[in-house]
Amino acid sequence: MFELSQNFYFDAAHTLDRAIETESSKRIHGHTYNAEVSVRGERDPETGMVLDLGELRKAVEVVRLELDHRFLDDVPDLGAPTLENLCKFIQNSVRRQGIELYRVAVWRERSGDRCTLLPS
């Protein structure tokens, strides 16, 4: 069994209504987000690949452009701009392009926050 991954990053701003750190969260602020998507499977005996990495990079570029330099509050189908919702949004975007992901992770290096989605 193999796992192939592709990393990317995007810069985006948002607000967030939450019960803690309310003042700073409600103001527009931004982050550099890092993300990683992974597929899992056996390699095709003819191609030697689980998935052509070019296809995965193409799917990643589509979702990156949906998020990069955006105000996340206004991104359709994202919901509240939480790490959890970003993971789900990335999974759904890549799925619409015909690729099922094994794992999606989104993190903010500077703050040490990370979320990982293991789709069922």
PDB file of N, CA and C in Angstrom, residues 54-99:
ATOM      1  N   GLY A  54       0.935  14.459 -11.554  1.00  0.00           N
ATOM      2  CA  GLY A  54       0.492  15.607 -12.332  1.00  0.00           C
ATOM      3  C   GLY A  54      -0.996  15.862 -12.148  1.00  0.00           C
ATOM      4  N   GLU A  55      -1.791  14.788 -12.059  1.00  0.00           N
ATOM      5  CA  GLU A  55      -3.231  14.930 -11.814  1.00  0.00           C
ATOM      6  C   GLU A  55      -3.493  15.488 -10.421  1.00  0.00           C
ATOM      7  N   LEU A  56      -2.737  15.019  -9.437  1.00  0.00           N
ATOM      8  CA  LEU A  56      -2.909  15.518  -8.076  1.00  0.00           C
ATOM      9  C   LEU A  56      -2.496  16.985  -7.987  1.00  0.00           C
ATOM     10  N   ARG A  57      -1.395  17.350  -8.622  1.00  0.00           N
ATOM     11  CA  ARG A  57      -0.965  18.759  -8.616  1.00  0.00           C
ATOM     12  C   ARG A  57      -1.993  19.657  -9.293  1.00  0.00           C
ATOM     13  N   LYS A  58      -2.596  19.177 -10.367  1.00  0.00           N
ATOM     14  CA  LYS A  58      -3.631  19.931 -11.066  1.00  0.00           C
ATOM     15  C   LYS A  58      -4.841  20.171 -10.150  1.00  0.00           C
ATOM     16  N   ALA A  59      -5.269  19.152  -9.435  1.00  0.00           N
ATOM     17  CA  ALA A  59      -6.400  19.282  -8.514  1.00  0.00           C
ATOM     18  C   ALA A  59      -6.063  20.229  -7.368  1.00  0.00           C
ATOM     19  N   VAL A  60      -4.842  20.141  -6.869  1.00  0.00           N
ATOM     20  CA  VAL A  60      -4.393  21.024  -5.788  1.00  0.00           C
ATOM     21  C   VAL A  60      -4.383  22.471  -6.248  1.00  0.00           C
ATOM     22  N   GLU A  61      -3.949  22.717  -7.461  1.00  0.00           N
ATOM     23  CA  GLU A  61      -3.901  24.097  -7.959  1.00  0.00           C
ATOM     24  C   GLU A  61      -5.304  24.695  -8.056  1.00  0.00           C
ATOM     25  N   VAL A  62      -6.278  23.904  -8.435  1.00  0.00           N
ATOM     26  CA  VAL A  62      -7.661  24.387  -8.507  1.00  0.00           C
ATOM     27  C   VAL A  62      -8.135  24.825  -7.124  1.00  0.00           C
ATOM     28  N   VAL A  63      -7.954  23.987  -6.125  1.00  0.00           N
ATOM     29  CA  VAL A  63      -8.428  24.335  -4.780  1.00  0.00           C
ATOM     30  C   VAL A  63      -7.598  25.471  -4.185  1.00  0.00           C
ATOM     31  N   ARG A  64      -6.316  25.503  -4.484  1.00  0.00           N
ATOM     32  CA  ARG A  64      -5.487  26.595  -3.977  1.00  0.00           C
ATOM     33  C   ARG A  64      -5.990  27.932  -4.491  1.00  0.00           C
ATOM     34  N   LEU A  65      -6.348  27.987  -5.761  1.00  0.00           N
ATOM     35  CA  LEU A  65      -6.855  29.234  -6.327  1.00  0.00           C
ATOM     36  C   LEU A  65      -8.221  29.615  -5.763  1.00  0.00           C
ATOM     37  N   GLU A  66      -8.982  28.632  -5.300  1.00  0.00           N
ATOM     38  CA  GLU A  66     -10.275  28.919  -4.662  1.00  0.00           C
ATOM     39  C   GLU A  66     -10.092  29.588  -3.298  1.00  0.00           C
ATOM     40  N   LEU A  67      -8.917  29.393  -2.684  1.00  0.00           N
ATOM     41  CA  LEU A  67      -8.680  29.876  -1.321  1.00  0.00           C
ATOM     42  C   LEU A  67      -7.636  30.987  -1.216  1.00  0.00           C
ATOM     43  N   ASP A  68      -6.670  31.008  -2.108  1.00  0.00           N
ATOM     44  CA  ASP A  68      -5.534  31.909  -1.976  1.00  0.00           C
ATOM     45  C   ASP A  68      -5.938  33.374  -2.166  1.00  0.00           C
ATOM     46  N   HIS A  69      -5.487  34.212  -1.235  1.00  0.00           N
ATOM     47  CA  HIS A  69      -5.764  35.649  -1.234  1.00  0.00           C
ATOM     48  C   HIS A  69      -7.262  35.937  -1.306  1.00  0.00           C
ATOM     49  N   ARG A  70      -8.023  35.160  -0.554  1.00  0.00           N
ATOM     50  CA  ARG A  70      -9.479  35.327  -0.464  1.00  0.00           C
ATOM     51  C   ARG A  70      -9.849  35.724   0.954  1.00  0.00           C
ATOM     52  N   PHE A  71     -11.024  36.311   1.059  1.00  0.00           N
ATOM     53  CA  PHE A  71     -11.660  36.540   2.359  1.00  0.00           C
ATOM     54  C   PHE A  71     -12.512  35.302   2.605  1.00  0.00           C
ATOM     55  N   LEU A  72     -12.049  34.411   3.468  1.00  0.00           N
ATOM     56  CA  LEU A  72     -12.655  33.096   3.625  1.00  0.00           C
ATOM     57  C   LEU A  72     -14.119  33.150   4.032  1.00  0.00           C
ATOM     58  N   ASP A  73     -14.520  34.211   4.712  1.00  0.00           N
ATOM     59  CA  ASP A  73     -15.922  34.351   5.099  1.00  0.00           C
ATOM     60  C   ASP A  73     -16.841  34.341   3.877  1.00  0.00           C
ATOM     61  N   ASP A  74     -16.328  34.733   2.728  1.00  0.00           N
ATOM     62  CA  ASP A  74     -17.121  34.845   1.504  1.00  0.00           C
ATOM     63  C   ASP A  74     -16.957  33.673   0.540  1.00  0.00           C
ATOM     64  N   VAL A  75     -16.172  32.673   0.888  1.00  0.00           N
ATOM     65  CA  VAL A  75     -15.965  31.530  -0.012  1.00  0.00           C
ATOM     66  C   VAL A  75     -17.202  30.626   0.044  1.00  0.00           C
ATOM     67  N   PRO A  76     -17.877  30.445  -1.102  1.00  0.00           N
ATOM     68  CA  PRO A  76     -19.081  29.600  -1.110  1.00  0.00           C
ATOM     69  C   PRO A  76     -18.779  28.180  -0.637  1.00  0.00           C
ATOM     70  N   ASP A  77     -19.696  27.635   0.143  1.00  0.00           N
ATOM     71  CA  ASP A  77     -19.649  26.251   0.629  1.00  0.00           C
ATOM     72  C   ASP A  77     -18.560  25.971   1.657  1.00  0.00           C
ATOM     73  N   LEU A  78     -17.885  27.016   2.164  1.00  0.00           N
ATOM     74  CA  LEU A  78     -16.870  26.788   3.196  1.00  0.00           C
ATOM     75  C   LEU A  78     -17.496  26.767   4.583  1.00  0.00           C
ATOM     76  N   GLY A  79     -18.436  27.656   4.834  1.00  0.00           N
ATOM     77  CA  GLY A  79     -18.972  27.798   6.183  1.00  0.00           C
ATOM     78  C   GLY A  79     -18.018  28.628   7.014  1.00  0.00           C
ATOM     79  N   ALA A  80     -18.104  28.486   8.315  1.00  0.00           N
ATOM     80  CA  ALA A  80     -17.190  29.208   9.207  1.00  0.00           C
ATOM     81  C   ALA A  80     -15.761  28.811   8.853  1.00  0.00           C
ATOM     82  N   PRO A  81     -14.845  29.766   8.757  1.00  0.00           N
ATOM     83  CA  PRO A  81     -13.483  29.466   8.292  1.00  0.00           C
ATOM     84  C   PRO A  81     -12.610  28.806   9.367  1.00  0.00           C
ATOM     85  N   THR A  82     -13.020  27.626   9.790  1.00  0.00           N
ATOM     86  CA  THR A  82     -12.254  26.852  10.763  1.00  0.00           C
ATOM     87  C   THR A  82     -11.304  25.908  10.033  1.00  0.00           C
ATOM     88  N   LEU A  83     -10.327  25.399  10.737  1.00  0.00           N
ATOM     89  CA  LEU A  83      -9.425  24.407  10.131  1.00  0.00           C
ATOM     90  C   LEU A  83     -10.199  23.169   9.689  1.00  0.00           C
ATOM     91  N   GLU A  84     -11.184  22.778  10.491  1.00  0.00           N
ATOM     92  CA  GLU A  84     -11.998  21.610  10.146  1.00  0.00           C
ATOM     93  C   GLU A  84     -12.745  21.832   8.832  1.00  0.00           C
ATOM     94  N   ASN A  85     -13.374  23.012   8.696  1.00  0.00           N
ATOM     95  CA  ASN A  85     -14.111  23.296   7.465  1.00  0.00           C
ATOM     96  C   ASN A  85     -13.184  23.447   6.271  1.00  0.00           C
ATOM     97  N   LEU A  86     -11.982  23.963   6.486  1.00  0.00           N
ATOM     98  CA  LEU A  86     -11.017  24.049   5.385  1.00  0.00           C
ATOM     99  C   LEU A  86     -10.627  22.655   4.902  1.00  0.00           C
ATOM    100  N   CYS A  87     -10.407  21.718   5.825  1.00  0.00           N
ATOM    101  CA  CYS A  87     -10.106  20.333   5.441  1.00  0.00           C
ATOM    102  C   CYS A  87     -11.230  19.755   4.594  1.00  0.00           C
ATOM    103  N   LYS A  88     -12.452  19.928   5.042  1.00  0.00           N
ATOM    104  CA  LYS A  88     -13.613  19.382   4.326  1.00  0.00           C
ATOM    105  C   LYS A  88     -13.777  20.053   2.962  1.00  0.00           C
ATOM    106  N   PHE A  89     -13.574  21.366   2.905  1.00  0.00           N
ATOM    107  CA  PHE A  89     -13.672  22.103   1.646  1.00  0.00           C
ATOM    108  C   PHE A  89     -12.647  21.587   0.637  1.00  0.00           C
ATOM    109  N   ILE A  90     -11.425  21.389   1.097  1.00  0.00           N
ATOM    110  CA  ILE A  90     -10.366  20.873   0.210  1.00  0.00           C
ATOM    111  C   ILE A  90     -10.722  19.477  -0.274  1.00  0.00           C
ATOM    112  N   GLN A  91     -11.184  18.626   0.630  1.00  0.00           N
ATOM    113  CA  GLN A  91     -11.586  17.274   0.241  1.00  0.00           C
ATOM    114  C   GLN A  91     -12.673  17.331  -0.837  1.00  0.00           C
ATOM    115  N   ASN A  92     -13.697  18.156  -0.625  1.00  0.00           N
ATOM    116  CA  ASN A  92     -14.805  18.245  -1.579  1.00  0.00           C
ATOM    117  C   ASN A  92     -14.356  18.798  -2.931  1.00  0.00           C
ATOM    118  N   SER A  93     -13.484  19.790  -2.918  1.00  0.00           N
ATOM    119  CA  SER A  93     -12.996  20.371  -4.162  1.00  0.00           C
ATOM    120  C   SER A  93     -12.212  19.344  -4.976  1.00  0.00           C
ATOM    121  N   VAL A  94     -11.345  18.613  -4.316  1.00  0.00           N
ATOM    122  CA  VAL A  94     -10.540  17.599  -5.016  1.00  0.00           C
ATOM    123  C   VAL A  94     -11.437  16.452  -5.487  1.00  0.00           C
ATOM    124  N   ARG A  95     -12.436  16.094  -4.691  1.00  0.00           N
ATOM    125  CA  ARG A  95     -13.374  15.025  -5.072  1.00  0.00           C
ATOM    126  C   ARG A  95     -14.144  15.407  -6.340  1.00  0.00           C
ATOM    127  N   ARG A  96     -14.543  16.690  -6.443  1.00  0.00           N
ATOM    128  CA  ARG A  96     -15.256  17.143  -7.649  1.00  0.00           C
ATOM    129  C   ARG A  96     -14.384  16.976  -8.900  1.00  0.00           C
ATOM    130  N   GLN A  97     -13.093  16.889  -8.702  1.00  0.00           N
ATOM    131  CA  GLN A  97     -12.164  16.698  -9.819  1.00  0.00           C
ATOM    132  C   GLN A  97     -11.840  15.219 -10.049  1.00  0.00           C
ATOM    133  N   GLY A  98     -12.553  14.357  -9.329  1.00  0.00           N
ATOM    134  CA  GLY A  98     -12.433  12.920  -9.565  1.00  0.00           C
ATOM    135  C   GLY A  98     -11.374  12.201  -8.754  1.00  0.00           C
ATOM    136  N   ILE A  99     -10.857  12.846  -7.720  1.00  0.00           N
ATOM    137  CA  ILE A  99      -9.811  12.209  -6.901  1.00  0.00           C
ATOM    138  C   ILE A  99     -10.316  12.054  -5.477  1.00  0.00           C
TER     139      ILE A  99
END
